[in-house]
mmCIF file of C-alpha atoms in Angstrom:
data_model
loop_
_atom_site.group_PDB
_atom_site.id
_atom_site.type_symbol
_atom_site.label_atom_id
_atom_site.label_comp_id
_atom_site.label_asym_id
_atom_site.label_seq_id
_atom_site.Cartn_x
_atom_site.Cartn_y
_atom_site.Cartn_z
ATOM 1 C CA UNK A 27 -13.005 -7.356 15.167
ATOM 2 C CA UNK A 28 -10.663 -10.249 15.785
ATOM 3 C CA UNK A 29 -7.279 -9.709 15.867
ATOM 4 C CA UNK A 30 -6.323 -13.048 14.048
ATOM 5 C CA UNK A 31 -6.618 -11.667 10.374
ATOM 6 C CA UNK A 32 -6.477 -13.585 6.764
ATOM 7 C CA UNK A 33 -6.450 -12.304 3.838
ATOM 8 C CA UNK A 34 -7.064 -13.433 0.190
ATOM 9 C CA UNK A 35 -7.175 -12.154 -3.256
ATOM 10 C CA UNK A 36 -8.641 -8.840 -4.380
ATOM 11 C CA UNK A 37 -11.439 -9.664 -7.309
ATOM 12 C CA UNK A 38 -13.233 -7.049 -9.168
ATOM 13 C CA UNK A 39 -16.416 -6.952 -6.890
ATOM 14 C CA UNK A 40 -13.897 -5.951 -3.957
ATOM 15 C CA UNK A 41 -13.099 -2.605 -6.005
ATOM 16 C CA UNK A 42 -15.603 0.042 -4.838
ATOM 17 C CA UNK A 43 -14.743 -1.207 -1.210
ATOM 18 C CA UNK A 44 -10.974 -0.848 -1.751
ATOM 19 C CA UNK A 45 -11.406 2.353 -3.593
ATOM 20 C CA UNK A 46 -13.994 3.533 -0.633
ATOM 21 C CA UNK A 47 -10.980 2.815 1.765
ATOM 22 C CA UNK A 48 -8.583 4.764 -0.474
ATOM 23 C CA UNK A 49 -10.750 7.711 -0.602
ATOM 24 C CA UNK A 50 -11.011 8.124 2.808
ATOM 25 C CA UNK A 51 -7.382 8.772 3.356
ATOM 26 C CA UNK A 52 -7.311 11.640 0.866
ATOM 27 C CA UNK A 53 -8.526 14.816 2.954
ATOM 28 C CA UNK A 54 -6.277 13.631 5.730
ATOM 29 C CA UNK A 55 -3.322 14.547 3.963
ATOM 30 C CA UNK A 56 -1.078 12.333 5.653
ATOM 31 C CA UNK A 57 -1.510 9.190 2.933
ATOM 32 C CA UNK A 58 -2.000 9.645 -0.609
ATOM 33 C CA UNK A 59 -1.026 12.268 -3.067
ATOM 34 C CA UNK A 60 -4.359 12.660 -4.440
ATOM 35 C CA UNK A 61 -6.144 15.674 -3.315
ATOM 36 C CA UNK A 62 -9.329 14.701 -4.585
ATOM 37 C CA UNK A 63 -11.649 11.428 -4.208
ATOM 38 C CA UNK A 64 -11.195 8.960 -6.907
ATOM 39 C CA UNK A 65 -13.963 6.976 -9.201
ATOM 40 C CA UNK A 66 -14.020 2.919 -9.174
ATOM 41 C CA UNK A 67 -13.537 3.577 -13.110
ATOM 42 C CA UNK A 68 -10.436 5.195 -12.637
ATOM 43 C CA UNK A 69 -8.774 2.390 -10.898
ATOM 44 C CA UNK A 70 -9.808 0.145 -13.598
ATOM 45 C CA UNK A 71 -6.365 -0.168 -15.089
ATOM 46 C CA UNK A 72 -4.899 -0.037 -12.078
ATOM 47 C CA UNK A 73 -6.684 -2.954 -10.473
ATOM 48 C CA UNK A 74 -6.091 -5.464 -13.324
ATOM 49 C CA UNK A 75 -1.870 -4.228 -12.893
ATOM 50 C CA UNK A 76 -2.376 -6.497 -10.019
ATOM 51 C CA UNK A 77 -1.709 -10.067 -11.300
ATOM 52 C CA UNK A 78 -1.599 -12.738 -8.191
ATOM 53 C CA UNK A 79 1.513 -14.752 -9.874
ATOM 54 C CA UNK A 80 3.431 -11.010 -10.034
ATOM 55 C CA UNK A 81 2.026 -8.071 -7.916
ATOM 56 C CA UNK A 82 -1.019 -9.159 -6.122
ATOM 57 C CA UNK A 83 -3.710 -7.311 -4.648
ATOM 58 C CA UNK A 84 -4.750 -8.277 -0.970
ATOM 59 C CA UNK A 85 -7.882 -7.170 1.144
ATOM 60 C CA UNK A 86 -8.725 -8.507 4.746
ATOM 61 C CA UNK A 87 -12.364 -8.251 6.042
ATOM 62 C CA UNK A 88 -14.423 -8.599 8.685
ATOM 63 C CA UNK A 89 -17.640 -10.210 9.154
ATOM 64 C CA UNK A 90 -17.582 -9.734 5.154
ATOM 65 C CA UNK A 91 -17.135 -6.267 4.788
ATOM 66 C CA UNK A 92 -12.929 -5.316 3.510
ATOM 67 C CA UNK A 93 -11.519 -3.815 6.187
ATOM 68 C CA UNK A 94 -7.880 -3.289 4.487
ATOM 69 C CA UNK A 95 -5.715 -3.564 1.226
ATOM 70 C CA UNK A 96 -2.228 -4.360 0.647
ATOM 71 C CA UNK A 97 -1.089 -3.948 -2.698
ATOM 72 C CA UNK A 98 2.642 -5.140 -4.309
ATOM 73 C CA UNK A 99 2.812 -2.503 -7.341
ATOM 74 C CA UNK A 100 5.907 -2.137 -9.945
ATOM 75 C CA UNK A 101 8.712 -0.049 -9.022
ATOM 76 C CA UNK A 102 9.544 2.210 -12.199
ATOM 77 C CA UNK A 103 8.165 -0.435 -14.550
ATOM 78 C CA UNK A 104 11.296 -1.161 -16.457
ATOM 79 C CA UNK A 105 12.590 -5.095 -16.756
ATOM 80 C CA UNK A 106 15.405 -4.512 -15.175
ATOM 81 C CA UNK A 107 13.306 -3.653 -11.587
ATOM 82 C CA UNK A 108 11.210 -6.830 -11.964
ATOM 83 C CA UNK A 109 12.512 -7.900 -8.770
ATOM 84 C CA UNK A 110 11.687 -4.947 -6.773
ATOM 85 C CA UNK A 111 8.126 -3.742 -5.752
ATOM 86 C CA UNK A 112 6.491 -1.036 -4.133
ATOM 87 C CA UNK A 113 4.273 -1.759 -0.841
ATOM 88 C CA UNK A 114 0.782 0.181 -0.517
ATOM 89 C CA UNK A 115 -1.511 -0.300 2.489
ATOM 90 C CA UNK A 116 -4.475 1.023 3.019
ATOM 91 C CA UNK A 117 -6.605 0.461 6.260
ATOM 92 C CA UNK A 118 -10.618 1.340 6.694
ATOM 93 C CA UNK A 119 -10.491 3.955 9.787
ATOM 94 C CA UNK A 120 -12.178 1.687 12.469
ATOM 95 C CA UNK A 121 -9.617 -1.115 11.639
ATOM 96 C CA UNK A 122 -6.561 1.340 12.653
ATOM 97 C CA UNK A 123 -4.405 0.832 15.355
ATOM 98 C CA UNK A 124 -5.737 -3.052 15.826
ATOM 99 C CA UNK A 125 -2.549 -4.625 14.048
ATOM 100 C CA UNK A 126 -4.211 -5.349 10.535
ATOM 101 C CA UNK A 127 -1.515 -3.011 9.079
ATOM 102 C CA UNK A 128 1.591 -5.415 11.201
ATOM 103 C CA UNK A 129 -0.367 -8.728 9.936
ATOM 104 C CA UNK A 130 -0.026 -7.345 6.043
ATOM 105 C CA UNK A 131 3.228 -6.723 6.370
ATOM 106 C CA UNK A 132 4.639 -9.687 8.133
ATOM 107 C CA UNK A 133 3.034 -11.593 5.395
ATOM 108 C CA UNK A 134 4.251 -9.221 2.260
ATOM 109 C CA UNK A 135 7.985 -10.058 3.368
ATOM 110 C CA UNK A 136 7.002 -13.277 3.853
ATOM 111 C CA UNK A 137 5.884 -13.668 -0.078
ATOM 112 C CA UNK A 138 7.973 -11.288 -2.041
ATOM 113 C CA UNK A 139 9.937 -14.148 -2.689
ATOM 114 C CA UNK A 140 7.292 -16.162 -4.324
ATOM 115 C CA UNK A 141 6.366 -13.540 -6.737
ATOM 116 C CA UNK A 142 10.320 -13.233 -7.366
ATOM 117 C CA UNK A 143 10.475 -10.442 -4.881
ATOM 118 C CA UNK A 144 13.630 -9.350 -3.103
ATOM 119 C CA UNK A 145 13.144 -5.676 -2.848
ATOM 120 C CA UNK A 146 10.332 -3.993 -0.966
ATOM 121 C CA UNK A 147 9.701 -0.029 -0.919
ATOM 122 C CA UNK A 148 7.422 2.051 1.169
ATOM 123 C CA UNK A 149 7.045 5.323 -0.258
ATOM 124 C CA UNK A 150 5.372 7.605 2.567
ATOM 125 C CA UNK A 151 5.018 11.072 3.229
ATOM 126 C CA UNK A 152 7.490 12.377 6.074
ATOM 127 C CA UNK A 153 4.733 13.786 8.284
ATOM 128 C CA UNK A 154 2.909 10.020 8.516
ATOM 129 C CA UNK A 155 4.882 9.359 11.993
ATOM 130 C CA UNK A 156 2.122 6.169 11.791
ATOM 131 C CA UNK A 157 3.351 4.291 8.503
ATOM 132 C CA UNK A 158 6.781 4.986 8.789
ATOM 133 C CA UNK A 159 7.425 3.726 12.080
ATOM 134 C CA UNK A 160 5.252 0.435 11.235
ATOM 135 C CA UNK A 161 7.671 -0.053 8.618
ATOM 136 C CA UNK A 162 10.378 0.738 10.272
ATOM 137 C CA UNK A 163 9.389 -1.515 13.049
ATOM 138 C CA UNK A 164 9.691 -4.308 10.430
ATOM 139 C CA UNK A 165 13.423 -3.376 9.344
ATOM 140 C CA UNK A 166 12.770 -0.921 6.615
ATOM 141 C CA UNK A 167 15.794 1.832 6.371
ATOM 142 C CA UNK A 168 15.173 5.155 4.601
ATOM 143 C CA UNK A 169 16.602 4.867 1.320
ATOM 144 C CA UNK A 170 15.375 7.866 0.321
ATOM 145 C CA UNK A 171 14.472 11.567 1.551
ATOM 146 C CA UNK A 172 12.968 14.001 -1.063
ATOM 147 C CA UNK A 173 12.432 17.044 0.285
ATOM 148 C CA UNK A 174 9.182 19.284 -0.114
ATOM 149 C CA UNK A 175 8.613 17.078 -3.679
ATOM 150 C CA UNK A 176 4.632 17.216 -2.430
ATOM 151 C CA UNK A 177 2.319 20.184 -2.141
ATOM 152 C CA UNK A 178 -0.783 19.239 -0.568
ATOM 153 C CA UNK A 179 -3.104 22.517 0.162
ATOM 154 C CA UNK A 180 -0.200 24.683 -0.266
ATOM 155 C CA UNK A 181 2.131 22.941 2.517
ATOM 156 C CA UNK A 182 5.455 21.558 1.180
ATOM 157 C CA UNK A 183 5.820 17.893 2.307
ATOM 158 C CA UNK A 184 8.547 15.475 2.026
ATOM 159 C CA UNK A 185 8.562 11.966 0.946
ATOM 160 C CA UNK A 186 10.431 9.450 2.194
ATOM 161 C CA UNK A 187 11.485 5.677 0.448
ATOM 162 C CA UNK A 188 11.826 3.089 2.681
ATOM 163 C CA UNK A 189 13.579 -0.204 1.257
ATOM 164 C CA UNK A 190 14.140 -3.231 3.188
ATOM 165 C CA UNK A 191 15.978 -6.498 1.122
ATOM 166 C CA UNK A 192 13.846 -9.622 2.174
ATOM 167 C CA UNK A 193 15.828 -12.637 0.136
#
């Protein structure tokens, strides 16, 4: 894998791989608040939430195969909130650690203000030492701590909201 990634728009064929991705975050834990796999059908809706003139949906491959996501999703979904949006990256396992998640953020800061973007929120799980320091790396403060709000296999976690203003 090179390390100079691109990205483009997610379209509908790129759903089982994104979904594929997703799912194999969920016994870890440490990523999603699922605690079982999801179907491509279920994502459905959420998939065509993801407009490229108002939250788009990004994937990265490699030699043709996705690699990664980055999604920018609503933030509480009322008007007034239009301007702020919720950051979600997902990264195949053998693309970890090899700067794909750095690239998608550099360039999600970089567009929020295209999309009329000038609030970005990471909403991770205190015990993912990983995704919160790559976002704090980028200038994100916590915002937010929510103590034991998650119980995944009957551990209390925390979350954490992570907020950075980018125009």
């Amino acid at each position: 894998m090179t390390q100079a990634f691109t990205h483009r728009l997610a379209t509908f064929e790129d759903l089982p791989a994104i979904v594929e991705i997703y799912n194999s975050t969920v016994s870890s834990r440490q990523v999603t608040a699922d605690t079982e796999p999801v179907s491509v059908e279920s994502r459905y809706a959420w998939f065509h939430e993801h407009t490229p003139e108002r939250r788009p949906l990004w994937v990265c491959e490699d030699n043709g195969k996705v690699i990664g996501w980055l999604s920018f999703s609503n933030f509480y979904g009322r008007p007034a909130y239009a301007g702020t949006a919720e950051l979600s990256i997902y990264l195949h396992e053998a693309a970890r650690g090899k700067g794909l998640g750095r690239y998608f953020l550099t360039q999600a800061i970089a567009f929020a203000p295209q999309i009329s973007v000038h609030t970005l929120l990471g909403f991770i799980f205190g015990h993912n030492t990983p995704s919160l320091k790559l976002f704090a790396g980028f200038g994100f403060d916590t915002w937010a701590n929510m103590p034991r709000v998650a119980t995944l296999d009957g551990v209390e976690r925390d979350l954490i909201i992570l907020g950075k203003r980018v125009a």
